[in-house]
PDB file of N, CA and C in Angstrom:
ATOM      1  N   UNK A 116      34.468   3.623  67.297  1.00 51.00           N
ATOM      2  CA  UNK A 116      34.044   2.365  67.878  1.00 51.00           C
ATOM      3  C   UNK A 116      35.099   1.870  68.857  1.00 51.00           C
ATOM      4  N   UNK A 117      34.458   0.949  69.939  1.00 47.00           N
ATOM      5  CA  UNK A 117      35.445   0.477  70.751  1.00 47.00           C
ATOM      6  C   UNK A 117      36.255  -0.843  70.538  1.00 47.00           C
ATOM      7  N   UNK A 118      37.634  -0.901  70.934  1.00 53.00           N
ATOM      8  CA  UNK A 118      38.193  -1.681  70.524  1.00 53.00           C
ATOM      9  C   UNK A 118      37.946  -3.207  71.348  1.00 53.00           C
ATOM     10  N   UNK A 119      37.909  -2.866  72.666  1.00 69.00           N
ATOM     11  CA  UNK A 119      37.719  -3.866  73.900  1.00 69.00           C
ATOM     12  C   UNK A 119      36.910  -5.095  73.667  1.00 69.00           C
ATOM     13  N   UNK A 120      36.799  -6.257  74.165  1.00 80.00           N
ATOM     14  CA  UNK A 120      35.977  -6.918  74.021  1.00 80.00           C
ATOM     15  C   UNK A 120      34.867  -6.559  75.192  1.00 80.00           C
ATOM     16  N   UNK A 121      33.591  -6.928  74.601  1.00 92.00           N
ATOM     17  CA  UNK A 121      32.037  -6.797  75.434  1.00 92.00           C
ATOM     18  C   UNK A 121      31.765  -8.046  75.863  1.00 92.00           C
ATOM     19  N   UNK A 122      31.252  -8.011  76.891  1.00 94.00           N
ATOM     20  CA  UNK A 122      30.670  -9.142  77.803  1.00 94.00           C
ATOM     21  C   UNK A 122      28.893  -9.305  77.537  1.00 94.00           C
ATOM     22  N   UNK A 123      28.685 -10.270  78.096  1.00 95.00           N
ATOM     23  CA  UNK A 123      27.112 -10.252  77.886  1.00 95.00           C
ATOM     24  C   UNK A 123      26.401  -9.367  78.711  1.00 95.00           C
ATOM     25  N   UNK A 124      27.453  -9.073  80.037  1.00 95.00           N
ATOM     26  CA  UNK A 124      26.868  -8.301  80.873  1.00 95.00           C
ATOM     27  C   UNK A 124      27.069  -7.363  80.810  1.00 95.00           C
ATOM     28  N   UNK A 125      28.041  -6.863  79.537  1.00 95.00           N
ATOM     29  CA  UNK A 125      28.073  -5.041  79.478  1.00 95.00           C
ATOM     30  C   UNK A 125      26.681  -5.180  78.475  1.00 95.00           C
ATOM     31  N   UNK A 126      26.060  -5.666  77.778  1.00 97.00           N
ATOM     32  CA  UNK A 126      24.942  -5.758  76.742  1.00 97.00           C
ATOM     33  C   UNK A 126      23.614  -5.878  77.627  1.00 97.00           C
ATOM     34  N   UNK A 127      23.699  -6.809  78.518  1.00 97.00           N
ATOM     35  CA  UNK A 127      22.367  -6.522  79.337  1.00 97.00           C
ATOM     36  C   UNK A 127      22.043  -5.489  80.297  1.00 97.00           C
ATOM     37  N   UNK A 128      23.418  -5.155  80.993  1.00 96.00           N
ATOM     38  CA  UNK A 128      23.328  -3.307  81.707  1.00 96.00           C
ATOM     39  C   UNK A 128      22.674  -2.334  80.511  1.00 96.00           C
ATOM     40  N   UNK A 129      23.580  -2.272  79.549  1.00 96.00           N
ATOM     41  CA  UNK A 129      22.599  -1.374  78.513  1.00 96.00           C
ATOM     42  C   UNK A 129      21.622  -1.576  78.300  1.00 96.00           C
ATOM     43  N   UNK A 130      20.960  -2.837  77.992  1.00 97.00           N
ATOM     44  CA  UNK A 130      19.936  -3.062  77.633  1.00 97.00           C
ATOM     45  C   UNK A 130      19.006  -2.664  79.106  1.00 97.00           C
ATOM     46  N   UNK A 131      19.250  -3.169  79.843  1.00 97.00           N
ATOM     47  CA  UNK A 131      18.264  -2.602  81.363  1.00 97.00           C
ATOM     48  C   UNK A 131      18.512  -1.014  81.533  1.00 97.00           C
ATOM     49  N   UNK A 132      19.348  -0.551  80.981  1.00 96.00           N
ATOM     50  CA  UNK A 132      19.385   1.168  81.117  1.00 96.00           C
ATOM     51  C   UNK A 132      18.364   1.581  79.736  1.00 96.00           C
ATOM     52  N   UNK A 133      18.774   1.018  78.808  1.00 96.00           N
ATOM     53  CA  UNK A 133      17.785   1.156  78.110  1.00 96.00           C
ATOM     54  C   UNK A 133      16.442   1.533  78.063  1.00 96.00           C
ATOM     55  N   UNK A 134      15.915   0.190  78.729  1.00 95.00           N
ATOM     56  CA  UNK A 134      14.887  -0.147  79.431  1.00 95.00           C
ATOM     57  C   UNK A 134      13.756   0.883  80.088  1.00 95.00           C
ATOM     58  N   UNK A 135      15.131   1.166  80.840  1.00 95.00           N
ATOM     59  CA  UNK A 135      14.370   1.800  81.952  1.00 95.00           C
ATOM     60  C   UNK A 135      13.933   3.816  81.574  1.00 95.00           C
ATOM     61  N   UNK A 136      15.121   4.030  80.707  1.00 95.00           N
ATOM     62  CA  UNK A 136      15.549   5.411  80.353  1.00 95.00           C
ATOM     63  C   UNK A 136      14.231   5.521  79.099  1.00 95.00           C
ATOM     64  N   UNK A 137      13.703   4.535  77.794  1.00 95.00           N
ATOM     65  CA  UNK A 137      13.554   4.716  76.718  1.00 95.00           C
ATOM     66  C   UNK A 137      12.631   4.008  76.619  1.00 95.00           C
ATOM     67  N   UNK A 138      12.251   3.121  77.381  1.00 95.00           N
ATOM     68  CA  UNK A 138      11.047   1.833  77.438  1.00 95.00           C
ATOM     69  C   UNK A 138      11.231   0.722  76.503  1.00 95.00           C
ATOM     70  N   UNK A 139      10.836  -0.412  76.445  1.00 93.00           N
ATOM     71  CA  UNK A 139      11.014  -1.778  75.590  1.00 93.00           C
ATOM     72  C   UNK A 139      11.444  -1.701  73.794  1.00 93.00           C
ATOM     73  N   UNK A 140      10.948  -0.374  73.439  1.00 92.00           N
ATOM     74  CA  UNK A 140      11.411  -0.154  72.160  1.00 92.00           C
ATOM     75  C   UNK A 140      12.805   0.049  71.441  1.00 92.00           C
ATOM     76  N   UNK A 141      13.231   0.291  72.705  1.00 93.00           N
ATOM     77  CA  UNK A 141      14.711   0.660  72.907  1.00 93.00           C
ATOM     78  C   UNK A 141      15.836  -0.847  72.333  1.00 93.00           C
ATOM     79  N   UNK A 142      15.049  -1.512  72.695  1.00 95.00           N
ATOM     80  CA  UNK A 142      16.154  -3.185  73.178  1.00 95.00           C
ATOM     81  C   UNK A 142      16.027  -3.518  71.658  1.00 95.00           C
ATOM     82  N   UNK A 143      17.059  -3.034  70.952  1.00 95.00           N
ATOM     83  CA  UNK A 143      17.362  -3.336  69.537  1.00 95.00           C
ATOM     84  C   UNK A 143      18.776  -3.187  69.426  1.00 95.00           C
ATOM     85  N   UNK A 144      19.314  -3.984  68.292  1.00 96.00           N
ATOM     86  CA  UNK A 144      21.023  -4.290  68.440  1.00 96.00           C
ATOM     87  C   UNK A 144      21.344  -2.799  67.986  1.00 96.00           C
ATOM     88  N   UNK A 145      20.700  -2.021  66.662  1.00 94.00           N
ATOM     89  CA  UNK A 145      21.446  -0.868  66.242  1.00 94.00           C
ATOM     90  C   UNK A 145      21.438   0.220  67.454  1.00 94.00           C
ATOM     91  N   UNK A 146      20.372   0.907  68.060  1.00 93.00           N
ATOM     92  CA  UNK A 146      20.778   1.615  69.149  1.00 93.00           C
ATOM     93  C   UNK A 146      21.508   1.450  70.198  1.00 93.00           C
ATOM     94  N   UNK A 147      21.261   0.470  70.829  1.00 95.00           N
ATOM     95  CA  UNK A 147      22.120  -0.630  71.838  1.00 95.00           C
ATOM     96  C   UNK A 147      23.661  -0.505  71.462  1.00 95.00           C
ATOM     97  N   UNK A 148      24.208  -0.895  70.507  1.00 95.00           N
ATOM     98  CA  UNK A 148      25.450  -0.987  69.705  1.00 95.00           C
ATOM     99  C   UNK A 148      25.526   0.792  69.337  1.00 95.00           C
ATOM    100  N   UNK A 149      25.300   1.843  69.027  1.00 93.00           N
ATOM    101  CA  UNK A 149      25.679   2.789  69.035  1.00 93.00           C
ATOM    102  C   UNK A 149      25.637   3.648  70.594  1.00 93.00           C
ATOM    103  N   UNK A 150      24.985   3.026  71.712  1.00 92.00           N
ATOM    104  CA  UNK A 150      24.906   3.589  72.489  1.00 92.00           C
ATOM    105  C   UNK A 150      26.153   3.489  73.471  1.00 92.00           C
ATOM    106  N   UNK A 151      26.534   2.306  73.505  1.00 94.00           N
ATOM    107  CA  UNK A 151      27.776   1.679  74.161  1.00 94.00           C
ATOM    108  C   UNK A 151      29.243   1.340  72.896  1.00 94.00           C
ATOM    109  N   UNK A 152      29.389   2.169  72.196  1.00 93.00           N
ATOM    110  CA  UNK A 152      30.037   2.204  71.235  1.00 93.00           C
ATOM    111  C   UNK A 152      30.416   1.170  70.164  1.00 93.00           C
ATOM    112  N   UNK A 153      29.411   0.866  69.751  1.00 94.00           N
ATOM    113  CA  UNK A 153      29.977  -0.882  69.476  1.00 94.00           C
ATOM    114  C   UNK A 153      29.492  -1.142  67.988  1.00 94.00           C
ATOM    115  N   UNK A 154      29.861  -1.857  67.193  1.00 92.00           N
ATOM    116  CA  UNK A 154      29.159  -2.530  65.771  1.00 92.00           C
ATOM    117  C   UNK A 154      27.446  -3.455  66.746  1.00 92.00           C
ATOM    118  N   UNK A 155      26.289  -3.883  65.449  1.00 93.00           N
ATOM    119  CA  UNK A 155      25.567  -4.929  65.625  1.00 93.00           C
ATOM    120  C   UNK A 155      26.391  -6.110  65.250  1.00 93.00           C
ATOM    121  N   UNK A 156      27.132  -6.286  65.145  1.00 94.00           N
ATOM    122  CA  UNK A 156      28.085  -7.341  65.166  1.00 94.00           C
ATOM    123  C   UNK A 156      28.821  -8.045  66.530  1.00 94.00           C
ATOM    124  N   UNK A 157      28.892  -7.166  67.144  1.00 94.00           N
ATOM    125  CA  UNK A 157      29.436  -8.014  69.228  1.00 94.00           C
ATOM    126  C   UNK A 157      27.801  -8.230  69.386  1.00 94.00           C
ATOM    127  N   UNK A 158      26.784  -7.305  68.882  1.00 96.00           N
ATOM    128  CA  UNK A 158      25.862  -7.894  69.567  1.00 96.00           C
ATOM    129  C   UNK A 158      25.014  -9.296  68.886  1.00 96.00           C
ATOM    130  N   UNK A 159      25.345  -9.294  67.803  1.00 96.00           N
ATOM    131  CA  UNK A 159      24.958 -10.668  67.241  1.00 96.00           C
ATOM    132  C   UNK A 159      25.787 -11.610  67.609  1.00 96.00           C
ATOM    133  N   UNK A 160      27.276 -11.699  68.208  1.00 95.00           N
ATOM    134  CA  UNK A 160      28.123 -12.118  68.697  1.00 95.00           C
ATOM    135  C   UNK A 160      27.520 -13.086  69.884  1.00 95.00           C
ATOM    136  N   UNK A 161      27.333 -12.299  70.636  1.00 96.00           N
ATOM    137  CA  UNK A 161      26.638 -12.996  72.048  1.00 96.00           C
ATOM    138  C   UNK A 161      25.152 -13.562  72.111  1.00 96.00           C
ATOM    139  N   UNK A 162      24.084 -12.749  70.999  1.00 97.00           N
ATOM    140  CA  UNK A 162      23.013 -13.444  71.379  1.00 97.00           C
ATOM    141  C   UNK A 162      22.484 -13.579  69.618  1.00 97.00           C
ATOM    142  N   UNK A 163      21.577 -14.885  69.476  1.00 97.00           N
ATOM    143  CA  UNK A 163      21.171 -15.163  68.315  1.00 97.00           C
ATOM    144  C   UNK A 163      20.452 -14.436  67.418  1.00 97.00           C
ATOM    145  N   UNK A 164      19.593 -13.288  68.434  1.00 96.00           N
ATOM    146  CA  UNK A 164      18.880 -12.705  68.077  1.00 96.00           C
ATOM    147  C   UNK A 164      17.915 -11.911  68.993  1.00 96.00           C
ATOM    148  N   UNK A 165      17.202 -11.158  68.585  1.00 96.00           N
ATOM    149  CA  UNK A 165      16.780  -9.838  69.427  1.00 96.00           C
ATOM    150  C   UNK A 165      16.127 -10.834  70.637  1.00 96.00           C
ATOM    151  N   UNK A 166      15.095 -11.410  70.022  1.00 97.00           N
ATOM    152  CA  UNK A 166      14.384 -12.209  71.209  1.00 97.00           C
ATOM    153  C   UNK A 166      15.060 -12.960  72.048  1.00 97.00           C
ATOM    154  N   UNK A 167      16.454 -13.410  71.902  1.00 98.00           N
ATOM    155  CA  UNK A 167      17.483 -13.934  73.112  1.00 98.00           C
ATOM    156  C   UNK A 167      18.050 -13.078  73.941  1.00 98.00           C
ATOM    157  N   UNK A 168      18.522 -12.023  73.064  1.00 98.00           N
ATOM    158  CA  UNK A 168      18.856 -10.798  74.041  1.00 98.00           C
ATOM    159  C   UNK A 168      17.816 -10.258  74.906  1.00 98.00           C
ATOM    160  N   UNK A 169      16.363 -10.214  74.469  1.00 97.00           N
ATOM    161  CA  UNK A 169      15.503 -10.003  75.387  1.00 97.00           C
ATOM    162  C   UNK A 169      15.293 -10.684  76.472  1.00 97.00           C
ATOM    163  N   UNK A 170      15.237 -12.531  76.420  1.00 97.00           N
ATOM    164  CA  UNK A 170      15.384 -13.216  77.496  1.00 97.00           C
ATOM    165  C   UNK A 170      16.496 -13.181  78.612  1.00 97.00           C
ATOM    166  N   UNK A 171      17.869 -12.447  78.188  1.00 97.00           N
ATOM    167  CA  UNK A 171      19.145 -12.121  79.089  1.00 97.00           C
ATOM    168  C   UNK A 171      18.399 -10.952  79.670  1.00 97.00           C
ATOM    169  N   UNK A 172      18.068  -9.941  79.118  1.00 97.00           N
ATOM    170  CA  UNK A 172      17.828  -8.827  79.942  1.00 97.00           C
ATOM    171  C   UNK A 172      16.948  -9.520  81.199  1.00 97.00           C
ATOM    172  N   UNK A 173      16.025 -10.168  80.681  1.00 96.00           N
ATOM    173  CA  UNK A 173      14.946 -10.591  81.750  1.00 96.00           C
ATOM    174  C   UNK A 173      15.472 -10.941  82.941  1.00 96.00           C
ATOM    175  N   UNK A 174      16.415 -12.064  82.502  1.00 97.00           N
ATOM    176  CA  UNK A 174      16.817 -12.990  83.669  1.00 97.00           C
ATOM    177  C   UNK A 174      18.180 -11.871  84.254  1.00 97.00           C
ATOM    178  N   UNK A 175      18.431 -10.879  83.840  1.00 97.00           N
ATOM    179  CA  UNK A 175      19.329 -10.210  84.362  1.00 97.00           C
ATOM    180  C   UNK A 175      18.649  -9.654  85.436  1.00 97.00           C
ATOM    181  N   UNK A 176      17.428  -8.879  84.752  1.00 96.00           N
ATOM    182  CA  UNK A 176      16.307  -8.391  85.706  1.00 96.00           C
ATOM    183  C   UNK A 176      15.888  -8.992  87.474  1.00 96.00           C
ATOM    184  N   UNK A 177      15.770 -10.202  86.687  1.00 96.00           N
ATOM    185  CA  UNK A 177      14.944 -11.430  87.600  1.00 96.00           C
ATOM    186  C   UNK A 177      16.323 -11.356  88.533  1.00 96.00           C
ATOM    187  N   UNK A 178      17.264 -11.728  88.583  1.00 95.00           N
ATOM    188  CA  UNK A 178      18.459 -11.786  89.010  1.00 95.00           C
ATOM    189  C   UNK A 178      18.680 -10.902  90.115  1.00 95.00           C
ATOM    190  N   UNK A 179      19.059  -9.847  89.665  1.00 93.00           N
ATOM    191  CA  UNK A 179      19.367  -8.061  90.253  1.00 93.00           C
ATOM    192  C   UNK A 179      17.804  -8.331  91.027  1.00 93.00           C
ATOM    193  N   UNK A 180      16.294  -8.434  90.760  1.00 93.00           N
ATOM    194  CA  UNK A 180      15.525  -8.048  91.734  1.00 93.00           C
ATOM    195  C   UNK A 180      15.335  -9.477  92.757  1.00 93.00           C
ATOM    196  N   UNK A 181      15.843 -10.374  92.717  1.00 93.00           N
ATOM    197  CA  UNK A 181      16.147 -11.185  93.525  1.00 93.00           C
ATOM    198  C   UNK A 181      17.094 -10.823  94.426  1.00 93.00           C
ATOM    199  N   UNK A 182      17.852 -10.204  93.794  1.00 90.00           N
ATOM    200  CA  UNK A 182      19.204 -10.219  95.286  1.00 90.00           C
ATOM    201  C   UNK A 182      18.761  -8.999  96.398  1.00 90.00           C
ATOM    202  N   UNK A 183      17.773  -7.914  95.309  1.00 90.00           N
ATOM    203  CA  UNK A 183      17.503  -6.940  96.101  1.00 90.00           C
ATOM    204  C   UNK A 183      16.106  -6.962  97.288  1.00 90.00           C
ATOM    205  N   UNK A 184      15.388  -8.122  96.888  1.00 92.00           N
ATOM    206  CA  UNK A 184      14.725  -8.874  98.273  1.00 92.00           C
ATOM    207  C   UNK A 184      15.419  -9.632  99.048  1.00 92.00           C
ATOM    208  N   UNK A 185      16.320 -10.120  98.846  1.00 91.00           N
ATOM    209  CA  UNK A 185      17.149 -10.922  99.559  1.00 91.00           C
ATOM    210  C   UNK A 185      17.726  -9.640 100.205  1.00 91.00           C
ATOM    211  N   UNK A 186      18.662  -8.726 100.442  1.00 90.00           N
ATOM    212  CA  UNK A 186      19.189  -7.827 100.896  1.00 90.00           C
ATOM    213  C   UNK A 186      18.378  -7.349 101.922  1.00 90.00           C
ATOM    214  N   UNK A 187      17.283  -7.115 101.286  1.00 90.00           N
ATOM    215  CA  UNK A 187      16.049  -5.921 102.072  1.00 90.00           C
ATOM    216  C   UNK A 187      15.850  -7.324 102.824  1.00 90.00           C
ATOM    217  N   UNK A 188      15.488  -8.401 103.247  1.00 90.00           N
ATOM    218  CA  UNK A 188      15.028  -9.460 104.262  1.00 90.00           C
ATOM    219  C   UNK A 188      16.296  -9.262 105.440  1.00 90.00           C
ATOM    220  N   UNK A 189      17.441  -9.152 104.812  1.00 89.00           N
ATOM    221  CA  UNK A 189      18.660  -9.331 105.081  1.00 89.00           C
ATOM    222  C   UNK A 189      18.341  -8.186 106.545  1.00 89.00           C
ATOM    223  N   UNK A 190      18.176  -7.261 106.134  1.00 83.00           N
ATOM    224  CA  UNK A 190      18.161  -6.136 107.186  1.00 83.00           C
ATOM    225  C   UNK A 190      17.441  -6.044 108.326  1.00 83.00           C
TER     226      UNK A 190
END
């Protein structure tokens, strides 16, 4: 396991790699947490529960595909 501290945003990159690699079934603390080396414990850390962590991924989502219309207008 890793010693480092995790950010919310190393948890929602996984979770959107997740995502994308394994489909919605994926976004659970035990795989998530073994995938990025970690206890379900950093991930109960940051979010209350699965369905909060699901709303970060979203708005991570929403986020990242916002900037990437903004970019593409940009050009």
């Amino acid at each position: 396991m890793t010693s480092k501290r995790l950010s919310i945003d190393t948890w929602t990159a996984a979770g959107l790699d997740a995502l994308a690699t394994h489909g919605p079934g994926a976004l659970r603390a035990e795989p998530l947490a073994r995938a990025i080396g970690t206890t379900k414990g950093s991930f109960y850390w940051h979010f209350a529960d699965v369905p909060a962590f699901h709303q970060a991924v979203l708005k991570r989502w929403q986020s990242n595909a916002f900037a990437d219309v903004v970019a593409q207008l940009s050009e």
